[in-house]
CSV table of C-alpha atoms in Angstrom, one decimal:
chain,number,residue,atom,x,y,z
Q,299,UNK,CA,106.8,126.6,103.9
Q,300,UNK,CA,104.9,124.1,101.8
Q,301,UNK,CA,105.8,120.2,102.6
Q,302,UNK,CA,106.4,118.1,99.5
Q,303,UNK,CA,104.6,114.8,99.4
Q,304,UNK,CA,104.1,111.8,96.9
Q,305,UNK,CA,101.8,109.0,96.4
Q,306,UNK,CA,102.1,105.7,95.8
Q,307,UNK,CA,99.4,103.3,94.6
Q,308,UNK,CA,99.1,99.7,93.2
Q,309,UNK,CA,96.3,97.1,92.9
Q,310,UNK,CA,97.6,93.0,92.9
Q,311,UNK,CA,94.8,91.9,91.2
Q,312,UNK,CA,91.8,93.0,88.5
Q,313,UNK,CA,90.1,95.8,90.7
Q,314,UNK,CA,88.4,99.3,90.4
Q,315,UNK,CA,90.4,101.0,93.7
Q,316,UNK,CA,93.2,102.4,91.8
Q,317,UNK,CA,91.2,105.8,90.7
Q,318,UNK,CA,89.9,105.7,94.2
Q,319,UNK,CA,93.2,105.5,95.3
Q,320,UNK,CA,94.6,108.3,93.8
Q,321,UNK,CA,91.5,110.3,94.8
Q,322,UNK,CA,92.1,109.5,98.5
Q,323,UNK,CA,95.7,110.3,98.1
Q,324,UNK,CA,94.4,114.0,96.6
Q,325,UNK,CA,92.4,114.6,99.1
Q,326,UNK,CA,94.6,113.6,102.0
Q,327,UNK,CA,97.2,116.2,100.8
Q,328,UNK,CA,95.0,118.5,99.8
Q,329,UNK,CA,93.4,118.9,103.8
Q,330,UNK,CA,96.6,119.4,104.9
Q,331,UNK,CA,97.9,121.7,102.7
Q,332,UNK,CA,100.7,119.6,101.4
Q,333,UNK,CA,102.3,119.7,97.7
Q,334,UNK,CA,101.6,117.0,95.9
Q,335,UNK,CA,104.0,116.4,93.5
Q,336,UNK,CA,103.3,112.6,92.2
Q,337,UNK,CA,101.5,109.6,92.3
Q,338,UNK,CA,104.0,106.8,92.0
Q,339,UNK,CA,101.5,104.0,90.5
Q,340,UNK,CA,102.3,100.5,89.5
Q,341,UNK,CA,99.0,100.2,88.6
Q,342,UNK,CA,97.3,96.4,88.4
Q,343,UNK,CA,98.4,93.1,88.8
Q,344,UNK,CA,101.3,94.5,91.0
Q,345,UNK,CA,101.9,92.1,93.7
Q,346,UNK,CA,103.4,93.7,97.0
Q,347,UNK,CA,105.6,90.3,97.6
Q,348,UNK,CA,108.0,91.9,95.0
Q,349,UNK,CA,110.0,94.9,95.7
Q,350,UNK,CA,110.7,95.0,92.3
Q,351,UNK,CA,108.0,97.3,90.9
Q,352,UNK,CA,109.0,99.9,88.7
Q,353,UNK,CA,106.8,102.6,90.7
Q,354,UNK,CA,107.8,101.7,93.5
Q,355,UNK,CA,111.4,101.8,93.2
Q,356,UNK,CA,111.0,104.8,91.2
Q,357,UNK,CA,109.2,106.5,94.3
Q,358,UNK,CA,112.3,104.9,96.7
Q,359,UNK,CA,114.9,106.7,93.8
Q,360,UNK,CA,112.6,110.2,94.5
Q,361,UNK,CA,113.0,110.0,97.9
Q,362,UNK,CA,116.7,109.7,98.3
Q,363,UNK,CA,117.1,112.9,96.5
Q,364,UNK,CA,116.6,114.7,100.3
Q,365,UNK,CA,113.5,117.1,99.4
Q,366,UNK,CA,110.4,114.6,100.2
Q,367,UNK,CA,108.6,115.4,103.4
Q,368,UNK,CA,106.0,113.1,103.2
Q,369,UNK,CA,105.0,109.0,101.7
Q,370,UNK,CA,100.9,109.4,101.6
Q,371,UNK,CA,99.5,105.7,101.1
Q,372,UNK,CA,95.5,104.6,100.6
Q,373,UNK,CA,96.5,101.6,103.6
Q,374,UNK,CA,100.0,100.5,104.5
Q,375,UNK,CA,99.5,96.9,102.3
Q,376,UNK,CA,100.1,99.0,99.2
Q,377,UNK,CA,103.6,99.7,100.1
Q,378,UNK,CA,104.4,96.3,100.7
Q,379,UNK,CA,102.4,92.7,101.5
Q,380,UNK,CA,106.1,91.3,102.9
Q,381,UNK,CA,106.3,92.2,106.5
Q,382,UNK,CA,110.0,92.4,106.4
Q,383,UNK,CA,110.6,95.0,103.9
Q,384,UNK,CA,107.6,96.7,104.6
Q,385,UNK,CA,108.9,97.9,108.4
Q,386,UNK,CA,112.1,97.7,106.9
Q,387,UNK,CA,111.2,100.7,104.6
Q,388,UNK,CA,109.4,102.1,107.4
Q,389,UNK,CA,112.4,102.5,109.6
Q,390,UNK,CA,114.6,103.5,106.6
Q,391,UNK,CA,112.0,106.5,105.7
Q,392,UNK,CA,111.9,107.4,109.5
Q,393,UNK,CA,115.8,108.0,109.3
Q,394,UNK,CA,115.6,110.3,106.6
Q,395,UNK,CA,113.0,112.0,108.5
Q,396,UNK,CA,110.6,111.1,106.1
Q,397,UNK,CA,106.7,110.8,107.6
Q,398,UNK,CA,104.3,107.7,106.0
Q,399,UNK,CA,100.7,108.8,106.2
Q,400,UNK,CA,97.7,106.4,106.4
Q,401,UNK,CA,94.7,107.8,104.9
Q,402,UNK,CA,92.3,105.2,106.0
Q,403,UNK,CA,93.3,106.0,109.4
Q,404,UNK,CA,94.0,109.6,109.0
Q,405,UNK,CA,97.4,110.2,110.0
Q,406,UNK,CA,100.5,109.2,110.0
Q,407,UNK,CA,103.0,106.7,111.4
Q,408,UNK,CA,104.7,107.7,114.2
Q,409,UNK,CA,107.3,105.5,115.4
Q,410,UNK,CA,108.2,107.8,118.0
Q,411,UNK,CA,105.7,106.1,120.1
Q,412,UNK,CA,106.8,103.1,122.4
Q,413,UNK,CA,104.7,100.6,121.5
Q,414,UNK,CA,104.5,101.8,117.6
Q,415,UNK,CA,107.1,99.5,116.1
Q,416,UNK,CA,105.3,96.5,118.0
Q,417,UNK,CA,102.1,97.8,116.4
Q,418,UNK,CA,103.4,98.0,113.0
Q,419,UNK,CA,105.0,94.6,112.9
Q,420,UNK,CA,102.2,92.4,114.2
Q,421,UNK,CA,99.9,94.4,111.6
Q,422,UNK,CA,103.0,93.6,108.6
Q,423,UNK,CA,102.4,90.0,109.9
Q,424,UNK,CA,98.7,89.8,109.9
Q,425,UNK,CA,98.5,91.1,106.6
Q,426,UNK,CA,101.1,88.8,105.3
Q,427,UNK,CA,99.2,86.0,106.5
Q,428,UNK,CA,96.3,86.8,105.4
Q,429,UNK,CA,97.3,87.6,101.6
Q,430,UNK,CA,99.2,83.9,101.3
Q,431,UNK,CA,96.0,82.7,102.9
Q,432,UNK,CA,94.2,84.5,99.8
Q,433,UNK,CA,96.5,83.1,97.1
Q,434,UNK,CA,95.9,79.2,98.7
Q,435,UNK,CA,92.6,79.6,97.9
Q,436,UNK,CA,93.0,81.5,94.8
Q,437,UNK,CA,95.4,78.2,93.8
Q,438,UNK,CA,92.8,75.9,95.2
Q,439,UNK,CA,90.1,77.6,92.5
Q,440,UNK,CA,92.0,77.5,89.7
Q,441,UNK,CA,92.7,73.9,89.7
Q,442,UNK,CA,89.2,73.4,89.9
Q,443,UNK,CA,88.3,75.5,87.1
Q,444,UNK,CA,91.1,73.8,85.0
Q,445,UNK,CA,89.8,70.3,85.4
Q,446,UNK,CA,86.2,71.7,84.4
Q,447,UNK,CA,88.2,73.1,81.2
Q,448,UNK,CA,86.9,77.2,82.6
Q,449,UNK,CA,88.8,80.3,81.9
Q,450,UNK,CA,91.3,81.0,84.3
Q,451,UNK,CA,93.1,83.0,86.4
Q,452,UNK,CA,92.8,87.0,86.8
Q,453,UNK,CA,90.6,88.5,84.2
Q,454,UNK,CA,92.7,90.8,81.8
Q,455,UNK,CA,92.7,94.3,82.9
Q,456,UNK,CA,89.2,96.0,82.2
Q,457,UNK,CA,87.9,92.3,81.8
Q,458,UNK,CA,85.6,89.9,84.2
Q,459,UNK,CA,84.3,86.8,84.2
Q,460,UNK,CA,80.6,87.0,83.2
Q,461,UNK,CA,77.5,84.4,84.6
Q,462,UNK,CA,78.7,81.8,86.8
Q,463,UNK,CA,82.7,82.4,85.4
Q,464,UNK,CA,82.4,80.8,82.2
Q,465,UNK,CA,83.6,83.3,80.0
Q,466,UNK,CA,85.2,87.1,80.0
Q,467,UNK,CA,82.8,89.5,79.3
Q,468,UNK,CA,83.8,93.8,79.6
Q,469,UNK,CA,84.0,95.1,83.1
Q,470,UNK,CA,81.9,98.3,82.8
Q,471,UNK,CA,81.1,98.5,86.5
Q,472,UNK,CA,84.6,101.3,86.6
Q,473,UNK,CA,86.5,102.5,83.5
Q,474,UNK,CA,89.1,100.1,83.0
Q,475,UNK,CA,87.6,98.7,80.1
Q,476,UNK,CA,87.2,101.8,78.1
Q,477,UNK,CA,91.0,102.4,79.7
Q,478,UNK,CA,91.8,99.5,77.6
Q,479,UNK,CA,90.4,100.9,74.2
Q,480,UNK,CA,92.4,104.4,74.5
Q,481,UNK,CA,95.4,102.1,75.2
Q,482,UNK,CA,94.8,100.6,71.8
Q,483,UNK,CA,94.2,104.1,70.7
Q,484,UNK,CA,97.3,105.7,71.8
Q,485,UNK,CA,99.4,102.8,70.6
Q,486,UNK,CA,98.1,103.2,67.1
Q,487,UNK,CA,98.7,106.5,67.5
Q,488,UNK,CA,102.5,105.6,68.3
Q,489,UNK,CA,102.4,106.7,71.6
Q,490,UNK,CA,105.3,104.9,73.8
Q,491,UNK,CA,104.3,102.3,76.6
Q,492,UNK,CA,105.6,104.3,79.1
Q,493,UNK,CA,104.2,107.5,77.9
Q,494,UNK,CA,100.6,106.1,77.7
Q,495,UNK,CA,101.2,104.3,81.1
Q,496,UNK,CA,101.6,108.4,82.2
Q,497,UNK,CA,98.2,109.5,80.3
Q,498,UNK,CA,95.6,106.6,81.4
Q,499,UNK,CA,97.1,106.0,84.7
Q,500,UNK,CA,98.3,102.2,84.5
Q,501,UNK,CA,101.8,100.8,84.4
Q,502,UNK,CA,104.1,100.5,80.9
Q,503,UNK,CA,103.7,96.7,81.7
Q,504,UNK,CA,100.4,97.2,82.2
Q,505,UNK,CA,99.9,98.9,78.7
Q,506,UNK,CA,102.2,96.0,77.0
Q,507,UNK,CA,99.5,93.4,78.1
Q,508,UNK,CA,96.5,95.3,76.6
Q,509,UNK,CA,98.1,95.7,73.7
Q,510,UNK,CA,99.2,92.2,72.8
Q,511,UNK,CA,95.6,90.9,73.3
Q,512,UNK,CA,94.2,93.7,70.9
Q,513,UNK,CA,92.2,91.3,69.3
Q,514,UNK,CA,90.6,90.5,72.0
Q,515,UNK,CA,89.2,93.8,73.5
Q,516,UNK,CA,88.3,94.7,70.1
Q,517,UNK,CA,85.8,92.1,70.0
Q,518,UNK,CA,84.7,92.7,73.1
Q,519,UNK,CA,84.2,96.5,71.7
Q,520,UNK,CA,82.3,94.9,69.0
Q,521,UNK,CA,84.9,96.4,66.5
Q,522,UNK,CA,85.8,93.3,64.9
């Protein structure tokens, strides 16, 4: 009988690992013969703090329904950065006999073992810690770019910051810049956030953002 899995994916900051993320998830389900029947993915600038993510909840929703075998994440930070609900949904999906797969370590949880739940929660702590450790720093740089009058912040999706941060410049080092344009392209097209969130593979929100600095990307496309 064929095992029914999804996928869930989401990137916290400006980043070219989502497509790689899906790919991994692919793969994984593929070698082992499982059905893969979504990707839930929230896409960028989705911070695992929040259990609030539409994706996310929207995978949680899925599961309930009884007829998921399997959770397949890139690393266990995507499903959550907060260490409490992130072995609190582990132990929830292990009640409903639902199995959490790694793929950057190949398999998947298995709470069955003794010394598993220990494992899980002093890995949920160290990568809390290290994320708020992150985000000090990341608050650290951005008052220091303020009082030198710099851009700011995280870089627009498809964007970066170009020599020595000083301005925003188009990140062609993935796709997410040329993402950005078919956005545009679909909206004019009157394509519906969420349905163009579907197509290009980033959230509705996501899609929102791009659109409301149009002018922006299109001069950074040279178009106007």
């Amino acid at each position: 009988m064929t095992e029914t899995v999804v996928g869930y994916a989401r990137l916290s900051q400006q980043g070219q690992s989502l497509p790689e993320q899906r790919a991994a998830i692919r793969a994984y389900a593929g070698e082992r013969g499982f059905e893969l029947e979504r990707i839930f993915d929230d896409g960028q600038q989705a911070s695992g703090y929040s259990a609030d993510r539409e994706e996310y909840q929207a995978m949680l929703d899925r599961i309930e329904t009884g007829d998921v075998d399997h959770v397949v994440v890139r690393d266990r930070s995507r499903l959550s950065r907060d260490s409490k609900e992130r072995l609190r949904l582990l132990l929830d999906l292990d009640e409903m006999g639902v199995d959490v797969h790694v793929v950057e370590v190949g398999e998947r949880v298995d709470l069955d073992d003794p010394y598993a739940l220990t494992r899980e929660s002093a890995q949920a702590d160290a990568d809390d810690a290290e994320k708020r450790k992150e985000a000090e720093r990341g608050r650290v740089e951005a008052e220091q770019r303020a009082e030198k009058g710099l851009p700011n912040g995280r870089p627009p999706f498809g964007l970066q910051y170009g020599p020595e941060k000083k301005r925003l410049v188009p990140d062609h080092d993935g796709d997410a810049f040329e993402t950005a344009l078919e956005v545009l392209d679909l909206r004019d097209d009157g394509v519906s956030y969420r349905a163009i969130g579907a197509q290009v593979g980033v959230s509705k929100d996501t899609a929102r953002r791009i659109v409301d600095r149009r002018e922006e990307y299109l001069q950074h496309a040279g178009q106007v």
